[in-house]
Tab-separated table of C-alpha atoms in Angstrom:
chain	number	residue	atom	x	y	z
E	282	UNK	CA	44.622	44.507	32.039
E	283	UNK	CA	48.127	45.136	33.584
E	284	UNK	CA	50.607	46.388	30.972
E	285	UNK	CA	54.285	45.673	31.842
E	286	UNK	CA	57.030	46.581	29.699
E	287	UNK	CA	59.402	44.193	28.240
E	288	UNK	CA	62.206	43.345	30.426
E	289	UNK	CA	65.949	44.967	29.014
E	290	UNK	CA	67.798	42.584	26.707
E	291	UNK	CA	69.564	39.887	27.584
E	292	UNK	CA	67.504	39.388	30.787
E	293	UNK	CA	64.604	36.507	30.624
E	294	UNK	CA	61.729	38.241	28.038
E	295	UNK	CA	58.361	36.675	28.909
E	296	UNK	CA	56.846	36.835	32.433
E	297	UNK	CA	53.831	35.565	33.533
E	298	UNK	CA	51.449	38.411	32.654
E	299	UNK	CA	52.956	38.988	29.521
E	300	UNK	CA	52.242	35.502	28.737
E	301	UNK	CA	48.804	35.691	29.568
E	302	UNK	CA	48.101	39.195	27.517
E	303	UNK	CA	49.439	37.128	24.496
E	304	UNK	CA	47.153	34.871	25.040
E	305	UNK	CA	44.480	36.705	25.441
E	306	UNK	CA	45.452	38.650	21.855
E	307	UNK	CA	45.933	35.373	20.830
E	308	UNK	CA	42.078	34.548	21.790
E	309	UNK	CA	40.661	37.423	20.164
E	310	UNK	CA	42.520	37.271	16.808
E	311	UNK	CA	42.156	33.812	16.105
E	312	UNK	CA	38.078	34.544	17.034
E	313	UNK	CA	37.646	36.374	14.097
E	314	UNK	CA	38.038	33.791	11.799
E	315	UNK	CA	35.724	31.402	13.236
E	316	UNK	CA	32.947	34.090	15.518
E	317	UNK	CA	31.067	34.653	11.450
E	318	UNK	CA	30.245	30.760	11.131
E	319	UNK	CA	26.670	30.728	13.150
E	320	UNK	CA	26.455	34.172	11.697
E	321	UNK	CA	25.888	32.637	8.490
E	322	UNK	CA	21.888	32.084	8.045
E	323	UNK	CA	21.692	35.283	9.462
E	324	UNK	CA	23.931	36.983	6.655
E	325	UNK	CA	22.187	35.217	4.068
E	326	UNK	CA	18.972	36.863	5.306
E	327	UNK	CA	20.580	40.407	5.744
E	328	UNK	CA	22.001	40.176	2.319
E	329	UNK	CA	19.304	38.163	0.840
E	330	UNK	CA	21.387	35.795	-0.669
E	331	UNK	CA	20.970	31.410	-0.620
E	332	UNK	CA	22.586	29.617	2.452
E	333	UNK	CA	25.116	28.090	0.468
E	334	UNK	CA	26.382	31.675	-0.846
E	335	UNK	CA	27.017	33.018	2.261
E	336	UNK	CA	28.832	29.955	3.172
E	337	UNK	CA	31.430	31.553	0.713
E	338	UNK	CA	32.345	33.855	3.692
E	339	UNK	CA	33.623	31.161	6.288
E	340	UNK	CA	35.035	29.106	3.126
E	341	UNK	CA	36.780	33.042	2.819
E	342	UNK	CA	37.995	33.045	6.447
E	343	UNK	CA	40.195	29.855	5.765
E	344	UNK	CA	41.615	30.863	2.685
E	345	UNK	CA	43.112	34.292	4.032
E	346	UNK	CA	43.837	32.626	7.201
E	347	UNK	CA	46.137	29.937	4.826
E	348	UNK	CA	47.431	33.030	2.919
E	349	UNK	CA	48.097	35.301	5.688
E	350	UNK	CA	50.304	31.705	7.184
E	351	UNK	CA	52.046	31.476	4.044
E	352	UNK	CA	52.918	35.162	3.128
E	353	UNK	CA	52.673	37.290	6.342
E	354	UNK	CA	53.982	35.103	9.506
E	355	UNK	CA	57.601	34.602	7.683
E	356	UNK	CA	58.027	38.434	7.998
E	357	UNK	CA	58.407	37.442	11.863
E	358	UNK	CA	61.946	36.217	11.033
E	359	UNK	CA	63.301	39.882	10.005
E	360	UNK	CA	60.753	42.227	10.526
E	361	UNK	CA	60.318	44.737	13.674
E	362	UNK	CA	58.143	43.004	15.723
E	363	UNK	CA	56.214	46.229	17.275
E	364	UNK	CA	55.531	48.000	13.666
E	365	UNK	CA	54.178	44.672	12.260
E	366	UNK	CA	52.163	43.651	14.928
E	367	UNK	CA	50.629	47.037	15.053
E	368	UNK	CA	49.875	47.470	11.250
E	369	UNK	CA	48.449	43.914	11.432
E	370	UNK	CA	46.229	44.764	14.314
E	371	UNK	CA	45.035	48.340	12.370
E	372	UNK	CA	44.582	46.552	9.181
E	373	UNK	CA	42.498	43.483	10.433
E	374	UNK	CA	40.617	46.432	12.615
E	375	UNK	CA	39.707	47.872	9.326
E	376	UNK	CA	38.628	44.966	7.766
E	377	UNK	CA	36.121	44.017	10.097
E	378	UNK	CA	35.022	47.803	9.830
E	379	UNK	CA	34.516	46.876	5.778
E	380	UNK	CA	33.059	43.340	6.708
E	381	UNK	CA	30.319	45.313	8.604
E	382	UNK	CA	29.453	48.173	6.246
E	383	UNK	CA	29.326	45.422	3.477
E	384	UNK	CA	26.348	45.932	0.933
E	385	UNK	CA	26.743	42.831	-0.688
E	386	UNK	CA	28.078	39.592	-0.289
E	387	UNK	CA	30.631	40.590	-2.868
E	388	UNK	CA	32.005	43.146	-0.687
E	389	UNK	CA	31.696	40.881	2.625
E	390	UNK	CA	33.590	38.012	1.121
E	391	UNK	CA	36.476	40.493	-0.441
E	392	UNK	CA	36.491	42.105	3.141
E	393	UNK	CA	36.790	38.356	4.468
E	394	UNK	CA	39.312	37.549	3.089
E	395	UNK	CA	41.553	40.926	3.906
E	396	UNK	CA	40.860	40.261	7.229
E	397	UNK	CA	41.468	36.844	7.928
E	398	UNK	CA	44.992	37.521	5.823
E	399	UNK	CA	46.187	40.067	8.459
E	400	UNK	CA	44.808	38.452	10.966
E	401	UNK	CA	47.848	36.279	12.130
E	402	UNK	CA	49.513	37.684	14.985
E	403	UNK	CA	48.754	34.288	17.311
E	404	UNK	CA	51.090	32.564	14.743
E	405	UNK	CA	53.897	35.129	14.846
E	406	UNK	CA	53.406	35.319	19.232
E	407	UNK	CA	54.233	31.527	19.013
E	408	UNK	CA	57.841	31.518	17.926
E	409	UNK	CA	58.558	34.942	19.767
E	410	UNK	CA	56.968	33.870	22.978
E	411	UNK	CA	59.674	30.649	22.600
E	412	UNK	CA	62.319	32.957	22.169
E	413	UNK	CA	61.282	35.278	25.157
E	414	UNK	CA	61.065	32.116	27.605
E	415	UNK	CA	63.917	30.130	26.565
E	416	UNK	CA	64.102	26.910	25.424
E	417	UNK	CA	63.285	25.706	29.581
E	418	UNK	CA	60.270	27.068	29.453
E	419	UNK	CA	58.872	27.031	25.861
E	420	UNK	CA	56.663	24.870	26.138
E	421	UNK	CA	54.725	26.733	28.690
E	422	UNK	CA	54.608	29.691	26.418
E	423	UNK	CA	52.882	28.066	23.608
E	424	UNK	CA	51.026	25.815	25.717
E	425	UNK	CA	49.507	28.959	27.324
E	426	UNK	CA	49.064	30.215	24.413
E	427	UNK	CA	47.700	27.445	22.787
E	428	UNK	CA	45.167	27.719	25.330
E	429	UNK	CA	44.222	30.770	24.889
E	430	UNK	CA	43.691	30.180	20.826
E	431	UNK	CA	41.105	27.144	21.574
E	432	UNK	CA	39.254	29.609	23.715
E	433	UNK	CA	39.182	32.012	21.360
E	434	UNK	CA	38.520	29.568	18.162
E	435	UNK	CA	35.875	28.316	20.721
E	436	UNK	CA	34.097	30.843	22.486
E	437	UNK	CA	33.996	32.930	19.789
E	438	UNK	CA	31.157	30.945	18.029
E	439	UNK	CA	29.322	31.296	21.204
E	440	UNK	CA	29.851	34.905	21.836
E	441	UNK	CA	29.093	36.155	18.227
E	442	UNK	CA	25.950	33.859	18.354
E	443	UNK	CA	24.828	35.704	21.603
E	444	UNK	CA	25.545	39.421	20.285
E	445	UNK	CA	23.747	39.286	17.305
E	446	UNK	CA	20.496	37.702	19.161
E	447	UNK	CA	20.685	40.790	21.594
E	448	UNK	CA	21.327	42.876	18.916
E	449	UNK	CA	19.306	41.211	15.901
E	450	UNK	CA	21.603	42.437	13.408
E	451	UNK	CA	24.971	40.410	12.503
E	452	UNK	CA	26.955	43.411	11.822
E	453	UNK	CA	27.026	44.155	15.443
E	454	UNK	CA	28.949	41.512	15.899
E	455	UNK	CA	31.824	42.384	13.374
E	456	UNK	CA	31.790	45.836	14.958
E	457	UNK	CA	32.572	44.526	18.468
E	458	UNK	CA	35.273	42.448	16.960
E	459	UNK	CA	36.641	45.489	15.694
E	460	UNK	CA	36.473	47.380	18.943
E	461	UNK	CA	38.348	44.002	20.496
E	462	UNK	CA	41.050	43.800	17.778
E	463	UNK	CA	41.248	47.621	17.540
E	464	UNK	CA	42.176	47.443	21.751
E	465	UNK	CA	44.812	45.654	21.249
E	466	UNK	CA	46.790	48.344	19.187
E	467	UNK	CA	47.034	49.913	22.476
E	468	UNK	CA	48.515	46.937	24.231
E	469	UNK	CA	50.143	44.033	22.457
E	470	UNK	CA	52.924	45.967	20.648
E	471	UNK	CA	54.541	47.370	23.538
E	472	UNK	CA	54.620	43.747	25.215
E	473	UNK	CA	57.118	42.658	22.569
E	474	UNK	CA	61.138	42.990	21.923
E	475	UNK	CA	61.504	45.170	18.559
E	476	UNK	CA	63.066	42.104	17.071
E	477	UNK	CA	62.621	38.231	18.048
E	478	UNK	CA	65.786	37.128	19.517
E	479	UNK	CA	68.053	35.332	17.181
E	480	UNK	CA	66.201	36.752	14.085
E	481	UNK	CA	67.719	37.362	11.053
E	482	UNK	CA	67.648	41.212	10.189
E	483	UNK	CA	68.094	42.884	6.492
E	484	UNK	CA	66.348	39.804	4.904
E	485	UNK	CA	64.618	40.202	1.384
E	486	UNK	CA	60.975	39.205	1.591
E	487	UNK	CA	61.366	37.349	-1.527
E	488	UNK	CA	64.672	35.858	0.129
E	489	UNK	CA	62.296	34.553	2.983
E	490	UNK	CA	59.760	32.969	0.776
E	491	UNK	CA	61.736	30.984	-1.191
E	492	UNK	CA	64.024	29.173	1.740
E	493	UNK	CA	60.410	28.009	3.077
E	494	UNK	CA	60.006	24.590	1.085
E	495	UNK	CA	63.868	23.732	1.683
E	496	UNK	CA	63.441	23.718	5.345
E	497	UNK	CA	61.888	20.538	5.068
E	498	UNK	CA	64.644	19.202	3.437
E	499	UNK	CA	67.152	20.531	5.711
E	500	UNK	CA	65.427	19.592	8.957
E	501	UNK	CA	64.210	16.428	10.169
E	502	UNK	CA	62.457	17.605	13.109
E	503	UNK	CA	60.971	19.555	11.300
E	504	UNK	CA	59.884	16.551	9.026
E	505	UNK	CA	58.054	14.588	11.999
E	506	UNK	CA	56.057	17.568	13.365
E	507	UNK	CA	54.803	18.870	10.101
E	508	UNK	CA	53.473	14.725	9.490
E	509	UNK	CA	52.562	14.500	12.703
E	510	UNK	CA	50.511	17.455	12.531
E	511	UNK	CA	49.092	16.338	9.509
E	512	UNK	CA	47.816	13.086	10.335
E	513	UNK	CA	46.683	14.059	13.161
E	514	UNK	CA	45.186	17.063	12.440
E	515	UNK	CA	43.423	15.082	9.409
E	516	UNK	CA	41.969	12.425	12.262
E	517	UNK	CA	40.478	15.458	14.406
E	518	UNK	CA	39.012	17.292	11.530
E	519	UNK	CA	37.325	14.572	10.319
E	520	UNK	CA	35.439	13.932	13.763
E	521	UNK	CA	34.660	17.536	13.631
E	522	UNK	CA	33.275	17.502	9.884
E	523	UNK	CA	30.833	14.759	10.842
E	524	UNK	CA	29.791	14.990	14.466
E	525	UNK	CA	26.864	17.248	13.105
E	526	UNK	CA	25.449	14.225	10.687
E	527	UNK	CA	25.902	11.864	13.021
E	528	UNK	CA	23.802	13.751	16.159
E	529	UNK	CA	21.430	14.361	13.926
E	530	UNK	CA	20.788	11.107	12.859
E	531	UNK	CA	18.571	8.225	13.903
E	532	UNK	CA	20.690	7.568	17.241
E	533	UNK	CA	20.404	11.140	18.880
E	534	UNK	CA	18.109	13.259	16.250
E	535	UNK	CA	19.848	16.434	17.443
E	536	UNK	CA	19.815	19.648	15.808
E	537	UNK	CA	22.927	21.660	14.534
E	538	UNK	CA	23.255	23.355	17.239
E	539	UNK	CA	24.390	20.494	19.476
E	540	UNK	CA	27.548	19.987	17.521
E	541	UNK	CA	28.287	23.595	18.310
E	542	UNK	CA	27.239	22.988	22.388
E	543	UNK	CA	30.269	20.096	21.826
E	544	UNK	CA	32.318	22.830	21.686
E	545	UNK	CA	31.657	23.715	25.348
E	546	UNK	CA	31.736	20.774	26.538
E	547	UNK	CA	34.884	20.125	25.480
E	548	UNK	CA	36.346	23.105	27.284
E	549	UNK	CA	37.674	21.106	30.190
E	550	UNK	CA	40.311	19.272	28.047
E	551	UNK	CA	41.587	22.710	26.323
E	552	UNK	CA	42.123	24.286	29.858
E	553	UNK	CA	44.042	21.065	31.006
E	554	UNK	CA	46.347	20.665	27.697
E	555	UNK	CA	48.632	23.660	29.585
E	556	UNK	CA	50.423	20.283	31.026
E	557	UNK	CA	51.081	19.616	27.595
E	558	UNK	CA	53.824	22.437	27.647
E	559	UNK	CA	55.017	21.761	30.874
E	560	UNK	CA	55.559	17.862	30.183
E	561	UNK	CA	57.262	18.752	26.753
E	562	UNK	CA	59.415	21.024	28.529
E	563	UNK	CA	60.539	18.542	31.643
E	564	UNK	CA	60.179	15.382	29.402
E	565	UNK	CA	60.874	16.195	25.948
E	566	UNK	CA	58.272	16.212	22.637
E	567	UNK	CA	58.366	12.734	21.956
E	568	UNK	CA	56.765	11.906	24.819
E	569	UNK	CA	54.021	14.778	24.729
E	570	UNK	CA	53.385	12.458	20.921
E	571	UNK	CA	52.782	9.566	22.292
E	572	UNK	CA	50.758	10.917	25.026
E	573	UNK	CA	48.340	12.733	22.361
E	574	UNK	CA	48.441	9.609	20.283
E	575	UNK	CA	47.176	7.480	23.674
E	576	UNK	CA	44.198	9.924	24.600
E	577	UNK	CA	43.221	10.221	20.405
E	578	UNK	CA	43.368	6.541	20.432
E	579	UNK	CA	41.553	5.510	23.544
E	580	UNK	CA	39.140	8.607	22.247
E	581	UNK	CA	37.896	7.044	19.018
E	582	UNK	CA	38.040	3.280	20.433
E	583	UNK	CA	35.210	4.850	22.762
E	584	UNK	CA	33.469	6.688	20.290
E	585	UNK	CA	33.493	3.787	17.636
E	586	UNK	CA	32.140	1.071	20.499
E	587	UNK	CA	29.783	3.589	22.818
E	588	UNK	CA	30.109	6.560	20.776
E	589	UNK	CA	27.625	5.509	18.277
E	590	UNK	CA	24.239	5.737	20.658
E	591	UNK	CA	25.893	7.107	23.911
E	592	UNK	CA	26.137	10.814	24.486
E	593	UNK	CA	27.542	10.569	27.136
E	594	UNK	CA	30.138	8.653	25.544
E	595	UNK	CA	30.765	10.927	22.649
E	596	UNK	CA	31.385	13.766	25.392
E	597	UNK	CA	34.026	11.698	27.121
E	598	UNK	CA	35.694	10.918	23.484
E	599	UNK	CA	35.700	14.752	22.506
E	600	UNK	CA	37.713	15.794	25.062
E	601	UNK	CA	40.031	13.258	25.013
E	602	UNK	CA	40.321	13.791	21.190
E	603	UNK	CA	40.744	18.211	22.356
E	604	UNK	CA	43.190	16.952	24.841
E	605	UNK	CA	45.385	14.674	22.206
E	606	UNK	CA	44.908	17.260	19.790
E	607	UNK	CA	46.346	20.014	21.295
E	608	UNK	CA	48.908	17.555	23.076
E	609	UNK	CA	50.022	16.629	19.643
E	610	UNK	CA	50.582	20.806	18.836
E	611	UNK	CA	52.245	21.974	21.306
E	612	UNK	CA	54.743	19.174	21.182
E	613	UNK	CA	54.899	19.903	17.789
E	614	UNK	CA	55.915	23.716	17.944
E	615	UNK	CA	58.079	22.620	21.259
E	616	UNK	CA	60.119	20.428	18.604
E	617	UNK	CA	60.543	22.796	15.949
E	618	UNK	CA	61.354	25.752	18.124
E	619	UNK	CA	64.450	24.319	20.082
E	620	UNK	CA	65.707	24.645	16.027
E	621	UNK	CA	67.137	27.404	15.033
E	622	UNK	CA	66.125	31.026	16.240
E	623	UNK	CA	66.896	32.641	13.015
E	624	UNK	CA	63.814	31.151	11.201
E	625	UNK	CA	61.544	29.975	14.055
E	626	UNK	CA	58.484	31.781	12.088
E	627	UNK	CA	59.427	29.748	8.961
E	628	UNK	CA	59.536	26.878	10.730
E	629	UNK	CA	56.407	27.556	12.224
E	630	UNK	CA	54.924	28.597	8.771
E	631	UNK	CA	55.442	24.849	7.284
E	632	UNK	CA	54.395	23.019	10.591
E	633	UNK	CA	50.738	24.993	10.213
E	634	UNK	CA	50.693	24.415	6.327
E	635	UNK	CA	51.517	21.346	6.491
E	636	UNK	CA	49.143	20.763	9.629
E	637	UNK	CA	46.163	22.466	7.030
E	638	UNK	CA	46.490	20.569	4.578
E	639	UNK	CA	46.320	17.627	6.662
E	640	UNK	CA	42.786	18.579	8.435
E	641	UNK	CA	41.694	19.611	4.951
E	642	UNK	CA	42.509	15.863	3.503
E	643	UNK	CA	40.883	14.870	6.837
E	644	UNK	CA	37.410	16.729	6.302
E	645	UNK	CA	37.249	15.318	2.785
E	646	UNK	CA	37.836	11.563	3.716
E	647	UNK	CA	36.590	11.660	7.157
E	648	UNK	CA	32.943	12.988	4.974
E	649	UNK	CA	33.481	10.466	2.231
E	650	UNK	CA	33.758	7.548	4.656
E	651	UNK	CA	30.713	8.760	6.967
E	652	UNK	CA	28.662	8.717	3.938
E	653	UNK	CA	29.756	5.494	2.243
E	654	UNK	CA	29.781	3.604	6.015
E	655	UNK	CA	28.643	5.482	8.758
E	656	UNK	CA	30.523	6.442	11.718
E	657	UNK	CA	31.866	3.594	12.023
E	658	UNK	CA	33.722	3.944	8.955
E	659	UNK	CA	34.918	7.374	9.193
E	660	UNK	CA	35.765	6.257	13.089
E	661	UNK	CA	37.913	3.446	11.101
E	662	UNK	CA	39.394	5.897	8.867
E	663	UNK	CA	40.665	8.369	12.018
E	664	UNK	CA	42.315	5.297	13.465
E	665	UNK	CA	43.649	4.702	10.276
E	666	UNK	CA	45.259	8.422	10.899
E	667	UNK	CA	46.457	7.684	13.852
E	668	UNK	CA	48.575	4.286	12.851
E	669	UNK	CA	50.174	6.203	10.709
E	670	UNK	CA	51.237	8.560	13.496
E	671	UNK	CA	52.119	6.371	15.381
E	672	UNK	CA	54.563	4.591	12.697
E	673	UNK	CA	55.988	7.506	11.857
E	674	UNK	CA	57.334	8.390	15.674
E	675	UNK	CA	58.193	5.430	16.534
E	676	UNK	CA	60.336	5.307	13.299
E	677	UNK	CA	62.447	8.466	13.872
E	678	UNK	CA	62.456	7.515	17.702
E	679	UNK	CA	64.293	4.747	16.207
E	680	UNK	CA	66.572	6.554	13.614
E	681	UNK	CA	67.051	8.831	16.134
């Protein structure tokens, strides 16, 4: 990998292979909170603990990943760049070094949940990469970006899956994560400015906590990304939550590991949603919206007609749903970046918590709905989502 070093100040920050080496970090640090979920019977057997215990340890992976969101990416806003990035990077190292030693699933949960905390830096690269490509070209920073965290969240699964086969032992794979986080000391940190452009400086941490919930209040754009993330986010998670009941069911009596093969297949409409950055950048957010909220809809009105005995069909609907999905986030983060500089990673902190909570509410009713009616319900239920998406653009394309 080429290294270049950041350009002086005042010139234009983010060329084209510094773009893609955040991306790639991006990738692999986002990959370590999803590469332990097929790892999971595995565990259980290594530790000799029930299936449902060690699903404590990917239920562990989201809650530091929320944490770390909440209480490590404002530091973005006044912190030196270089010196967090790199104690994030040592510390996450570490805890994957702890998550593999583990004796117990005690320890591996604790060390879980460390990790996944420090283990933010694609969510503090988002608002600098903005900053370093100017608000022409944002969008194709965090689309590229973007990209490059779908691979990761992606690939990962399939990567860990394959190391610990070769290896037969699922530490293995937390020690290669380590070695691929641990790299990255050597080469992400001297890619960025010491401090984001526009950042605030001599800022109290506590100072930076509690302005968080009143940027909601003060910002309306703000406002319609962090819903639209939401009810979005809530209509893809709950396709995600059930895909696995519903291949295994009568209709396609698939195993569990076809709902992770979907995440392959979808790859085609992750690498194409980089022309979600460039069309948010040349024709503005709004219409990046309603283009995510045309390919989710046409997605589940195929996979509530076809979609319920068609493969093929429910192949075609995933990527359009990937393709709206990630549409509908980069738009987002285009929206709430052309704010103000001085607390881009606040911003950025209540789009994704926001976003969360949404795909939580999702997985719950999305589940609910697939139980009480099938998928036709819980493909009801996403549409549902998605009206209310759609009213609330259309209303602040109005107000606006």
């Amino acid at each position: 990998m080429t290294v270049e070093a950041p350009p002086a100040p005042g010139r234009s920050g983010l060329t084209r292979g510094i773009t893609l080496t955040f991306a790639v970090g991006g990738a692999l640090t986002v990959a370590n909170i999803y590469f332990p979920q097929p790892l999971l019977d595995a565990i259980a057997s290594g530790l000799g603990v029930s299936d449902s215990a060690a699903g404590l340890v990917a239920m562990a992976a989201q809650v530091g990943y929320a944490l770390g969101i909440s209480l490590v990416v404002p530091l973005a806003d006044a912190a030196r760049l270089r010196r967090l990035v790199t104690v994030l990077l040592v510390l996450t190292t570490v805890g994957l070094l702890a998550a593999a030693a583990a004796p117990n699933l005690a320890t591996l949960t604790v060390a879980t949940v460390a990790l996944s905390t420090t283990t933010v830096i694609p969510q503090i690269l988002m608002p600098t990469a903005a900053s370093m490509a100017g608000p022409e070209h944002s969008g194709r920073a965090v689309g590229t970006i973007g990209i490059g965290l779908t691979l990761g969240s992606t690939l990962s699964r399939t990567l860990s899956g394959t190391v610990v086969e070769l290896s037969d032992d699922w530490r293995t794979a937390y020690l290669v994560a380590a070695v691929l986080t641990g790299g990255l000391v050597l080469v992400l940190p001297r890619l960025l400015p010491e401090r984001r452009r526009g950042s605030g400086q001599d800022v109290s941490y506590r100072k930076l906590i509690g302005s968080m919930p009143g940027l909601l209040v003060a910002h309306a754009e703000l406002r319609l990304s962090a819903y639209l993330g939401a009810t979005v986010s809530a209509a893809f998670a709950a396709f995600w939550a059930t895909l696995a009941f519903h291949l295994a069911g009568p209709a396609f009596g698939k195993g569990v590991a076809w709902a992770g093969l979907f995440g392959l297949f979808s790859l085609p409409a992750a690498l194409l949603s980089y022309s979600a950055g460039r069309l948010s950048d040349e024709r503005g957010p709004y219409f990046g919206n309603m283009l995510a909220l045309g390919c989710a809809g046409v997605a589940f009105l195929l996979l509530g007609t076809a979609g319920s005995t068609s493969m093929t069909a429910l192949v075609i609907g995933a990527n359009l749903l990937v393709y709206g999905g990630n549409c509908t986030q980069i738009a987002n983060q285009v929206r709430i970046f052309r704010l103000d500089e001085q607390i881009r990673a606040r911003l950025n902190t209540m789009f994704m918590l926001v976003s969360f909570v949404g795909g939580a509410v999702g997985t719950m009713i999305g589940t609910a709905l697939f139980q009480a009616y099938g998928w036709t319900g819980m493909v009801l239920g996403c549409s549902g989502f998605l009206l209310l998406a759609a009213a609330g653009l259309i209303r602040a394309r109005r107000l606006g």
